[in-house]
Every structure is written in C-alpha cells, then in structure tokens.
Short mmCIF file of N, CA, C and O in Angstrom, two decimals:
data_model
loop_
_atom_site.label_atom_id
_atom_site.label_comp_id
_atom_site.label_asym_id
_atom_site.label_seq_id
_atom_site.Cartn_x
_atom_site.Cartn_y
_atom_site.Cartn_z
N MET X 15 -54.80 216.50 144.23
CA MET X 15 -53.98 216.61 143.03
C MET X 15 -53.19 217.91 143.13
O MET X 15 -53.74 218.95 143.48
N PRO X 16 -51.91 217.86 142.83
CA PRO X 16 -51.09 219.07 142.92
C PRO X 16 -51.60 220.18 141.99
O PRO X 16 -52.12 219.92 140.91
N GLY X 17 -51.46 221.43 142.46
CA GLY X 17 -51.94 222.58 141.72
C GLY X 17 -51.39 222.68 140.32
O GLY X 17 -52.07 223.16 139.41
N ALA X 18 -50.16 222.25 140.10
CA ALA X 18 -49.55 222.35 138.77
C ALA X 18 -50.34 221.54 137.74
O ALA X 18 -50.38 221.91 136.57
N GLN X 19 -50.99 220.47 138.18
CA GLN X 19 -51.77 219.64 137.26
C GLN X 19 -53.19 220.17 137.07
O GLN X 19 -53.87 219.78 136.14
N GLU X 20 -53.63 221.07 137.95
CA GLU X 20 -54.98 221.61 137.87
C GLU X 20 -54.97 223.08 137.45
O GLU X 20 -55.97 223.77 137.59
N LEU X 21 -53.87 223.56 136.96
CA LEU X 21 -53.71 224.96 136.62
C LEU X 21 -54.74 225.40 135.58
O LEU X 21 -54.76 224.87 134.47
N PRO X 22 -55.61 226.37 135.92
CA PRO X 22 -56.57 226.88 134.94
C PRO X 22 -55.85 227.52 133.75
O PRO X 22 -54.75 228.06 133.88
N SER X 23 -56.49 227.48 132.59
CA SER X 23 -55.85 227.97 131.36
C SER X 23 -55.47 229.43 131.43
O SER X 23 -54.44 229.83 130.89
N THR X 24 -56.28 230.25 132.09
CA THR X 24 -55.94 231.68 132.17
C THR X 24 -54.67 231.90 132.97
O THR X 24 -53.92 232.82 132.68
N ILE X 25 -54.42 231.05 133.94
CA ILE X 25 -53.21 231.18 134.75
C ILE X 25 -52.03 230.57 134.01
O ILE X 25 -50.91 231.08 134.08
N ALA X 26 -52.27 229.51 133.25
CA ALA X 26 -51.20 228.91 132.45
C ALA X 26 -50.66 229.90 131.42
O ALA X 26 -49.49 229.83 131.04
N ARG X 27 -51.50 230.84 130.97
CA ARG X 27 -51.07 231.87 130.01
C ARG X 27 -50.47 233.08 130.71
O ARG X 27 -50.14 234.06 130.06
N SER X 28 -50.34 233.03 132.01
CA SER X 28 -49.84 234.15 132.79
C SER X 28 -48.38 233.95 133.17
O SER X 28 -47.78 232.92 132.85
N SER X 29 -47.83 234.92 133.89
CA SER X 29 -46.41 234.87 134.28
C SER X 29 -46.13 233.68 135.21
O SER X 29 -47.04 233.14 135.84
N LYS X 30 -44.89 233.31 135.28
CA LYS X 30 -44.48 232.21 136.18
C LYS X 30 -44.81 232.56 137.63
O LYS X 30 -45.19 231.69 138.41
N LYS X 31 -44.69 233.84 137.99
CA LYS X 31 -45.00 234.25 139.36
C LYS X 31 -46.49 234.04 139.67
O LYS X 31 -46.84 233.56 140.75
N ALA X 32 -47.35 234.38 138.73
CA ALA X 32 -48.79 234.16 138.92
C ALA X 32 -49.07 232.67 139.06
O ALA X 32 -49.86 232.26 139.92
N GLN X 33 -48.41 231.87 138.25
CA GLN X 33 -48.59 230.42 138.33
C GLN X 33 -48.12 229.89 139.68
O GLN X 33 -48.82 229.09 140.31
N ARG X 34 -46.95 230.34 140.13
CA ARG X 34 -46.44 229.88 141.43
C ARG X 34 -47.38 230.28 142.56
O ARG X 34 -47.62 229.49 143.49
N THR X 35 -47.91 231.50 142.50
CA THR X 35 -48.82 231.98 143.54
C THR X 35 -50.05 231.07 143.62
O THR X 35 -50.43 230.63 144.71
N TRP X 36 -50.65 230.79 142.47
CA TRP X 36 -51.85 229.96 142.46
C TRP X 36 -51.54 228.54 142.93
O TRP X 36 -52.27 227.97 143.74
N ILE X 37 -50.46 227.96 142.43
CA ILE X 37 -50.10 226.58 142.78
C ILE X 37 -49.82 226.45 144.28
O ILE X 37 -50.32 225.54 144.94
N LYS X 38 -49.04 227.38 144.82
CA LYS X 38 -48.68 227.31 146.24
C LYS X 38 -49.93 227.44 147.12
O LYS X 38 -50.12 226.68 148.06
N ALA X 39 -50.80 228.40 146.77
CA ALA X 39 -52.03 228.59 147.55
C ALA X 39 -52.95 227.38 147.41
O ALA X 39 -53.56 226.92 148.39
N HIS X 40 -53.06 226.84 146.21
CA HIS X 40 -53.92 225.68 145.97
C HIS X 40 -53.43 224.48 146.78
O HIS X 40 -54.22 223.81 147.46
N ASP X 41 -52.14 224.20 146.69
CA ASP X 41 -51.61 223.03 147.38
C ASP X 41 -51.76 223.16 148.90
O ASP X 41 -52.08 222.19 149.59
N SER X 42 -51.56 224.36 149.41
CA SER X 42 -51.74 224.59 150.84
C SER X 42 -53.22 224.40 151.23
O SER X 42 -53.52 223.80 152.26
N ALA X 43 -54.12 224.90 150.40
CA ALA X 43 -55.55 224.76 150.67
C ALA X 43 -55.99 223.30 150.61
O ALA X 43 -56.84 222.87 151.40
N VAL X 44 -55.40 222.52 149.71
CA VAL X 44 -55.74 221.10 149.62
C VAL X 44 -55.34 220.40 150.92
O VAL X 44 -56.08 219.56 151.44
N GLU X 45 -54.19 220.77 151.47
CA GLU X 45 -53.75 220.17 152.74
C GLU X 45 -54.72 220.53 153.86
O GLU X 45 -54.97 219.71 154.74
N THR X 46 -55.25 221.75 153.83
CA THR X 46 -56.15 222.22 154.89
C THR X 46 -57.58 221.75 154.69
O THR X 46 -58.21 221.26 155.63
N TYR X 47 -58.12 221.92 153.48
CA TYR X 47 -59.54 221.68 153.23
C TYR X 47 -59.83 220.43 152.43
O TYR X 47 -60.99 220.03 152.31
N GLY X 48 -58.83 219.86 151.80
CA GLY X 48 -59.05 218.74 150.90
C GLY X 48 -59.25 219.26 149.48
O GLY X 48 -59.37 220.45 149.24
N GLU X 49 -59.30 218.34 148.53
CA GLU X 49 -59.45 218.69 147.12
C GLU X 49 -60.87 219.19 146.87
O GLU X 49 -61.80 218.74 147.49
N GLY X 50 -61.01 220.13 145.95
CA GLY X 50 -62.34 220.59 145.57
C GLY X 50 -62.43 222.08 145.36
O GLY X 50 -61.43 222.79 145.28
N GLN X 51 -63.68 222.56 145.27
CA GLN X 51 -63.94 223.97 144.96
C GLN X 51 -63.33 224.91 145.97
O GLN X 51 -62.85 225.98 145.61
N ARG X 52 -63.36 224.55 147.24
CA ARG X 52 -62.84 225.45 148.27
C ARG X 52 -61.35 225.70 148.05
O ARG X 52 -60.88 226.82 148.23
N SER X 53 -60.62 224.69 147.65
CA SER X 53 -59.19 224.86 147.37
C SER X 53 -58.97 225.78 146.18
O SER X 53 -58.06 226.62 146.19
N HIS X 54 -59.80 225.66 145.16
CA HIS X 54 -59.69 226.52 143.99
C HIS X 54 -60.04 227.97 144.35
O HIS X 54 -59.36 228.90 143.94
N ARG X 55 -61.10 228.16 145.13
CA ARG X 55 -61.49 229.51 145.53
C ARG X 55 -60.40 230.16 146.36
O ARG X 55 -60.10 231.35 146.20
N THR X 56 -59.77 229.39 147.23
CA THR X 56 -58.69 229.91 148.06
C THR X 56 -57.50 230.32 147.19
O THR X 56 -56.89 231.37 147.40
N ALA X 57 -57.18 229.50 146.21
CA ALA X 57 -56.05 229.81 145.31
C ALA X 57 -56.34 231.07 144.50
O ALA X 57 -55.46 231.93 144.33
N TYR X 58 -57.56 231.20 144.01
CA TYR X 58 -57.92 232.42 143.27
C TYR X 58 -57.88 233.64 144.17
O TYR X 58 -57.46 234.72 143.75
N ALA X 59 -58.32 233.51 145.41
CA ALA X 59 -58.28 234.64 146.35
C ALA X 59 -56.85 235.11 146.56
O ALA X 59 -56.58 236.31 146.58
N ALA X 60 -55.93 234.17 146.70
CA ALA X 60 -54.52 234.53 146.86
C ALA X 60 -53.99 235.21 145.60
O ALA X 60 -53.26 236.21 145.67
N LEU X 61 -54.36 234.69 144.45
CA LEU X 61 -53.92 235.25 143.18
C LEU X 61 -54.43 236.68 143.01
O LEU X 61 -53.70 237.58 142.62
N LYS X 62 -55.72 236.90 143.34
CA LYS X 62 -56.34 238.21 143.16
C LYS X 62 -55.76 239.27 144.08
O LYS X 62 -55.95 240.46 143.85
N HIS X 63 -55.04 238.86 145.11
CA HIS X 63 -54.42 239.83 146.01
C HIS X 63 -53.29 240.58 145.30
O HIS X 63 -53.06 241.76 145.58
N SER X 64 -52.61 239.92 144.38
CA SER X 64 -51.46 240.52 143.69
C SER X 64 -51.63 240.66 142.19
O SER X 64 -50.82 241.32 141.54
N PHE X 65 -52.63 240.01 141.61
CA PHE X 65 -52.81 240.01 140.16
C PHE X 65 -54.25 240.35 139.80
O PHE X 65 -55.15 240.17 140.62
N GLU X 66 -54.45 240.84 138.58
CA GLU X 66 -55.79 241.09 138.07
C GLU X 66 -55.91 240.48 136.69
O GLU X 66 -54.92 240.37 135.96
N LYS X 67 -57.12 240.06 136.35
CA LYS X 67 -57.34 239.42 135.07
C LYS X 67 -57.44 240.49 133.99
O LYS X 67 -58.20 241.45 134.12
N VAL X 68 -56.66 240.32 132.94
CA VAL X 68 -56.67 241.24 131.80
C VAL X 68 -56.81 240.38 130.56
O VAL X 68 -55.86 239.71 130.15
N GLY X 69 -58.01 240.37 129.99
CA GLY X 69 -58.24 239.52 128.83
C GLY X 69 -58.22 238.06 129.22
O GLY X 69 -58.97 237.62 130.08
N ASP X 70 -57.31 237.30 128.61
CA ASP X 70 -57.27 235.85 128.85
C ASP X 70 -56.11 235.43 129.76
O ASP X 70 -55.72 234.27 129.77
N HIS X 71 -55.55 236.38 130.53
CA HIS X 71 -54.44 236.05 131.43
C HIS X 71 -54.45 236.99 132.64
O HIS X 71 -55.29 237.89 132.73
N TRP X 72 -53.53 236.79 133.55
CA TRP X 72 -53.43 237.58 134.78
C TRP X 72 -52.15 238.41 134.74
O TRP X 72 -51.09 237.91 134.39
N GLU X 73 -52.26 239.69 135.14
CA GLU X 73 -51.12 240.60 135.18
C GLU X 73 -50.97 241.15 136.59
O GLU X 73 -51.96 241.28 137.32
N PRO X 74 -49.74 241.52 137.00
CA PRO X 74 -49.54 242.09 138.34
C PRO X 74 -50.35 243.37 138.52
O PRO X 74 -50.47 244.18 137.60
N LYS X 75 -50.91 243.54 139.72
CA LYS X 75 -51.66 244.76 140.04
C LYS X 75 -50.67 245.86 140.41
O LYS X 75 -49.55 245.58 140.84
N GLU X 76 -51.10 247.10 140.26
CA GLU X 76 -50.26 248.23 140.65
C GLU X 76 -50.03 248.24 142.16
O GLU X 76 -48.95 248.56 142.62
N GLU X 77 -51.07 247.91 142.91
CA GLU X 77 -50.97 247.85 144.37
C GLU X 77 -51.59 246.55 144.85
O GLU X 77 -52.68 246.18 144.40
N LYS X 78 -50.92 245.88 145.77
CA LYS X 78 -51.45 244.64 146.31
C LYS X 78 -52.62 244.94 147.23
O LYS X 78 -52.70 246.00 147.84
N GLY X 79 -53.53 244.00 147.31
CA GLY X 79 -54.67 244.15 148.21
C GLY X 79 -55.90 243.49 147.62
O GLY X 79 -55.88 242.99 146.50
N PRO X 80 -57.00 243.49 148.38
CA PRO X 80 -58.22 242.86 147.90
C PRO X 80 -58.72 243.53 146.62
O PRO X 80 -58.57 244.73 146.43
N SER X 81 -59.31 242.74 145.74
CA SER X 81 -59.72 243.25 144.44
C SER X 81 -61.16 243.74 144.42
O SER X 81 -61.56 244.43 143.49
N ASP X 82 -61.96 243.38 145.42
CA ASP X 82 -63.35 243.82 145.47
C ASP X 82 -63.86 243.68 146.89
O ASP X 82 -63.14 243.22 147.78
N GLU X 83 -65.10 244.10 147.11
CA GLU X 83 -65.67 244.04 148.46
C GLU X 83 -65.69 242.62 149.01
O GLU X 83 -65.44 242.40 150.19
N GLN X 84 -65.98 241.66 148.16
CA GLN X 84 -66.04 240.26 148.59
C GLN X 84 -64.67 239.81 149.11
O GLN X 84 -64.57 239.17 150.14
N ALA X 85 -63.62 240.16 148.40
CA ALA X 85 -62.27 239.74 148.80
C ALA X 85 -61.80 240.47 150.05
O ALA X 85 -60.93 239.97 150.76
N ALA X 86 -62.36 241.63 150.33
CA ALA X 86 -61.95 242.40 151.50
C ALA X 86 -62.52 241.84 152.80
O ALA X 86 -62.02 242.12 153.88
N ARG X 87 -63.57 241.03 152.70
CA ARG X 87 -64.17 240.44 153.90
C ARG X 87 -63.24 239.40 154.50
O ARG X 87 -62.63 238.62 153.79
N SER X 88 -63.17 239.39 155.83
CA SER X 88 -62.32 238.37 156.47
C SER X 88 -62.94 236.99 156.34
O SER X 88 -62.24 236.00 156.27
N THR X 89 -64.26 236.93 156.32
CA THR X 89 -64.96 235.67 156.10
C THR X 89 -65.91 235.89 154.94
O THR X 89 -67.04 236.36 155.12
N PRO X 90 -65.45 235.58 153.72
CA PRO X 90 -66.30 235.83 152.55
C PRO X 90 -67.63 235.09 152.63
O PRO X 90 -67.73 233.99 153.15
N LYS X 91 -68.65 235.76 152.11
CA LYS X 91 -69.98 235.17 152.02
C LYS X 91 -70.26 234.90 150.55
O LYS X 91 -69.54 235.36 149.68
N ARG X 92 -71.34 234.20 150.30
CA ARG X 92 -71.76 234.02 148.91
C ARG X 92 -72.10 235.39 148.35
O ARG X 92 -72.63 236.23 149.03
N GLY X 93 -71.78 235.57 147.11
CA GLY X 93 -72.10 236.84 146.49
C GLY X 93 -71.26 237.06 145.26
O GLY X 93 -70.43 236.24 144.89
N ARG X 94 -71.48 238.20 144.63
CA ARG X 94 -70.78 238.52 143.40
C ARG X 94 -69.36 239.00 143.68
O ARG X 94 -69.12 239.69 144.65
N THR X 95 -68.48 238.62 142.80
CA THR X 95 -67.13 239.14 142.83
C THR X 95 -66.92 239.90 141.53
O THR X 95 -67.78 239.90 140.66
N ALA X 96 -65.77 240.52 141.40
CA ALA X 96 -65.49 241.26 140.17
C ALA X 96 -64.80 240.37 139.14
O ALA X 96 -64.31 240.86 138.13
N GLY X 97 -64.74 239.08 139.38
CA GLY X 97 -64.23 238.14 138.39
C GLY X 97 -62.79 238.35 137.99
O GLY X 97 -62.42 238.12 136.85
N GLY X 98 -61.97 238.81 138.90
CA GLY X 98 -60.56 239.03 138.59
C GLY X 98 -60.24 240.47 138.24
O GLY X 98 -59.08 240.85 138.18
N VAL X 99 -61.26 241.29 138.01
CA VAL X 99 -61.04 242.71 137.75
C VAL X 99 -60.78 243.38 139.10
O VAL X 99 -61.49 243.13 140.06
N ASP X 100 -59.78 244.23 139.16
CA ASP X 100 -59.46 244.93 140.40
C ASP X 100 -60.44 246.09 140.56
O ASP X 100 -60.15 247.22 140.18
N ALA X 101 -61.60 245.81 141.14
CA ALA X 101 -62.65 246.81 141.29
C ALA X 101 -62.24 247.94 142.23
O ALA X 101 -62.86 249.00 142.23
N ASN X 102 -61.20 247.74 143.03
CA ASN X 102 -60.72 248.78 143.93
C ASN X 102 -59.70 249.70 143.26
O ASN X 102 -59.26 250.66 143.87
N ALA X 103 -59.32 249.41 142.04
CA ALA X 103 -58.37 250.26 141.32
C ALA X 103 -59.04 251.58 140.95
O ALA X 103 -60.26 251.71 140.99
N SER X 104 -58.23 252.54 140.58
CA SER X 104 -58.77 253.84 140.19
C SER X 104 -59.56 253.73 138.89
O SER X 104 -59.34 252.82 138.09
N LYS X 105 -60.43 254.70 138.69
CA LYS X 105 -61.22 254.73 137.46
C LYS X 105 -60.27 254.87 136.26
O LYS X 105 -60.50 254.25 135.21
N GLN X 106 -59.22 255.66 136.41
CA GLN X 106 -58.25 255.85 135.33
C GLN X 106 -57.59 254.52 134.94
O GLN X 106 -57.44 254.21 133.77
N HIS X 107 -57.21 253.73 135.95
CA HIS X 107 -56.60 252.42 135.69
C HIS X 107 -57.59 251.52 134.94
O HIS X 107 -57.22 250.87 133.96
N LEU X 108 -58.83 251.49 135.40
CA LEU X 108 -59.84 250.67 134.75
C LEU X 108 -60.07 251.14 133.32
O LEU X 108 -60.22 250.33 132.41
N TYR X 109 -60.07 252.46 133.12
CA TYR X 109 -60.23 253.01 131.78
C TYR X 109 -59.09 252.56 130.87
O TYR X 109 -59.30 252.18 129.72
N GLU X 110 -57.86 252.60 131.38
CA GLU X 110 -56.69 252.18 130.58
C GLU X 110 -56.80 250.71 130.19
O GLU X 110 -56.46 250.33 129.07
N LEU X 111 -57.27 249.87 131.12
CA LEU X 111 -57.47 248.45 130.79
C LEU X 111 -58.56 248.30 129.73
O LEU X 111 -58.42 247.50 128.80
N ALA X 112 -59.63 249.07 129.87
CA ALA X 112 -60.73 249.02 128.89
C ALA X 112 -60.22 249.45 127.52
O ALA X 112 -60.60 248.88 126.49
N LYS X 113 -59.35 250.42 127.51
CA LYS X 113 -58.75 250.88 126.25
C LYS X 113 -57.90 249.77 125.64
O LYS X 113 -57.97 249.49 124.44
N LYS X 114 -57.10 249.12 126.49
CA LYS X 114 -56.25 248.01 126.05
C LYS X 114 -57.07 246.87 125.46
O LYS X 114 -56.66 246.23 124.49
N LEU X 115 -58.24 246.62 126.04
CA LEU X 115 -59.11 245.53 125.59
C LEU X 115 -60.14 246.01 124.56
O LEU X 115 -61.01 245.25 124.16
N ASP X 116 -60.02 247.27 124.15
CA ASP X 116 -60.88 247.87 123.13
C ASP X 116 -62.37 247.77 123.48
O ASP X 116 -63.19 247.36 122.66
N VAL X 117 -62.70 248.15 124.71
CA VAL X 117 -64.08 248.14 125.17
C VAL X 117 -64.80 249.36 124.58
O VAL X 117 -64.38 250.49 124.83
N PRO X 118 -65.86 249.15 123.82
CA PRO X 118 -66.57 250.29 123.23
C PRO X 118 -67.34 251.10 124.29
O PRO X 118 -67.84 250.53 125.26
N GLY X 119 -67.40 252.41 124.12
CA GLY X 119 -68.15 253.27 125.02
C GLY X 119 -67.47 253.56 126.34
O GLY X 119 -68.07 254.13 127.25
N ARG X 120 -66.22 253.17 126.48
CA ARG X 120 -65.51 253.28 127.76
C ARG X 120 -65.39 254.71 128.28
O ARG X 120 -65.37 254.95 129.47
N SER X 121 -65.31 255.69 127.39
CA SER X 121 -65.08 257.07 127.82
C SER X 121 -66.26 257.66 128.59
O SER X 121 -66.08 258.58 129.38
N SER X 122 -67.45 257.12 128.40
CA SER X 122 -68.61 257.66 129.10
C SER X 122 -69.09 256.76 130.24
O SER X 122 -70.12 257.02 130.85
N MET X 123 -68.32 255.73 130.57
CA MET X 123 -68.73 254.78 131.61
C MET X 123 -68.33 255.24 133.00
O MET X 123 -67.30 255.88 133.19
N THR X 124 -69.17 254.87 133.98
CA THR X 124 -68.82 255.07 135.38
C THR X 124 -67.82 253.98 135.78
O THR X 124 -67.60 253.02 135.03
N LYS X 125 -67.27 254.11 136.96
CA LYS X 125 -66.31 253.10 137.44
C LYS X 125 -66.97 251.72 137.50
O LYS X 125 -66.38 250.73 137.06
N GLU X 126 -68.19 251.66 138.00
CA GLU X 126 -68.89 250.38 138.11
C GLU X 126 -69.16 249.78 136.73
O GLU X 126 -69.05 248.57 136.53
N GLN X 127 -69.51 250.63 135.79
CA GLN X 127 -69.74 250.16 134.42
C GLN X 127 -68.45 249.66 133.79
O GLN X 127 -68.46 248.67 133.04
N LEU X 128 -67.33 250.32 134.08
CA LEU X 128 -66.04 249.86 133.56
C LEU X 128 -65.70 248.48 134.11
O LEU X 128 -65.24 247.61 133.36
N VAL X 129 -65.93 248.27 135.41
CA VAL X 129 -65.66 246.96 136.02
C VAL X 129 -66.49 245.88 135.32
O VAL X 129 -65.96 244.84 134.93
N GLU X 130 -67.77 246.15 135.12
CA GLU X 130 -68.65 245.18 134.47
C GLU X 130 -68.22 244.93 133.02
O GLU X 130 -68.18 243.78 132.56
N ALA X 131 -67.87 245.99 132.30
CA ALA X 131 -67.45 245.85 130.91
C ALA X 131 -66.14 245.08 130.81
O ALA X 131 -65.94 244.27 129.89
N LEU X 132 -65.23 245.30 131.77
CA LEU X 132 -63.96 244.56 131.78
C LEU X 132 -64.20 243.09 132.06
O LEU X 132 -63.55 242.22 131.45
N GLN X 133 -65.12 242.77 132.95
CA GLN X 133 -65.45 241.37 133.22
C GLN X 133 -65.92 240.70 131.93
O GLN X 133 -65.47 239.60 131.60
N LYS X 134 -66.81 241.36 131.21
CA LYS X 134 -67.33 240.79 129.98
C LYS X 134 -66.24 240.64 128.93
O LYS X 134 -66.15 239.61 128.25
N ALA X 135 -65.38 241.65 128.81
CA ALA X 135 -64.29 241.58 127.84
C ALA X 135 -63.32 240.46 128.20
O ALA X 135 -62.86 239.72 127.32
N ASN X 136 -63.02 240.31 129.48
CA ASN X 136 -62.15 239.22 129.93
C ASN X 136 -62.75 237.87 129.60
O ASN X 136 -62.06 236.96 129.12
N ASN X 137 -64.05 237.72 129.86
CA ASN X 137 -64.72 236.45 129.58
C ASN X 137 -64.69 236.12 128.09
O ASN X 137 -64.47 234.96 127.71
N ARG X 138 -64.89 237.13 127.24
CA ARG X 138 -64.84 236.90 125.80
C ARG X 138 -63.44 236.47 125.37
O ARG X 138 -63.29 235.54 124.57
N LYS X 139 -62.41 237.16 125.88
CA LYS X 139 -61.03 236.81 125.52
C LYS X 139 -60.68 235.39 125.98
O LYS X 139 -60.02 234.65 125.28
N THR X 140 -61.12 235.04 127.18
CA THR X 140 -60.85 233.70 127.71
C THR X 140 -61.53 232.65 126.85
O THR X 140 -60.94 231.63 126.50
N ALA X 141 -62.80 232.87 126.51
CA ALA X 141 -63.55 231.90 125.68
C ALA X 141 -62.89 231.76 124.31
O ALA X 141 -62.78 230.65 123.78
N LYS X 142 -62.44 232.87 123.76
CA LYS X 142 -61.78 232.85 122.45
C LYS X 142 -60.46 232.08 122.52
O LYS X 142 -60.12 231.32 121.62
N ALA X 143 -59.73 232.25 123.61
CA ALA X 143 -58.43 231.57 123.77
C ALA X 143 -58.61 230.06 123.91
O ALA X 143 -57.74 229.29 123.52
N ARG X 144 -59.72 229.65 124.48
CA ARG X 144 -60.00 228.22 124.67
C ARG X 144 -60.33 227.52 123.36
O ARG X 144 -60.12 226.34 123.23
N SER X 145 -60.91 228.27 122.42
CA SER X 145 -61.34 227.62 121.17
C SER X 145 -60.27 227.64 120.11
O SER X 145 -59.20 228.01 120.21
#
C-alpha cells in the first residue's frame, strides 16, 4: 500500500516535507522488503534523520543525523530508541523543547532525564490529538 495511504497521524500533522520524506522512504522500503513493520521502521528511520518529534507532530532538526545510539548503528539491533526525540541534540536544545511542551521540573533534569521526559510529553500530546 502506498505510504500516502498509511501515513501515521503524527506525520499527517507535520510539514509537507516531513510527509514526503516518510512516504518516499516507506514506498522504497515496500519495494525492497515488502509491506509491513520493516517498511514502517525504515520510513521512521529516514524521517528521524532530519526531523524530531515535538508533541504531536514532527519538526525539522537543527542538524541532520542520527537521533540516538540505535539510529547511529549501521545495522540496528532490537533495543530502545528515543521515540523521535533527538537524543544527540544539546542539553540546551532539549531544555528549550521541554519548555515549549511545559515539562515540569525541566530545569533540574539531566540530559537523559530531559530525553525521557520529552518522550512522555510527546506521547501524551499524540494521545490527546487522537481523541
């Protein structure tokens, strides 16, 4: 099925460029791997290279590149990802996003805690947008 018909809601609420990135990567992955989870994971990996999840949508990253240790691997293994949060961004950038999403306690958080708090805030915003 073409990526445009399978577009996740968080990407549908994002810029046209984010949508094009996901659709193009998804459709290419379907040709290579067939329909299914692997095609979706590949499309998200391509999206995360240039975009980061902020609340219930995706925004361009300040710098392109892998968003976490998992994405930096040439052959990803099973494991945790940062869920669209650019874990490789500076602590200041993560703090600014936490401020934008009104994350409580952000001023005393470590970088790792900010990443985790942003993941939770993003998940809440996405769930709220769906309902």
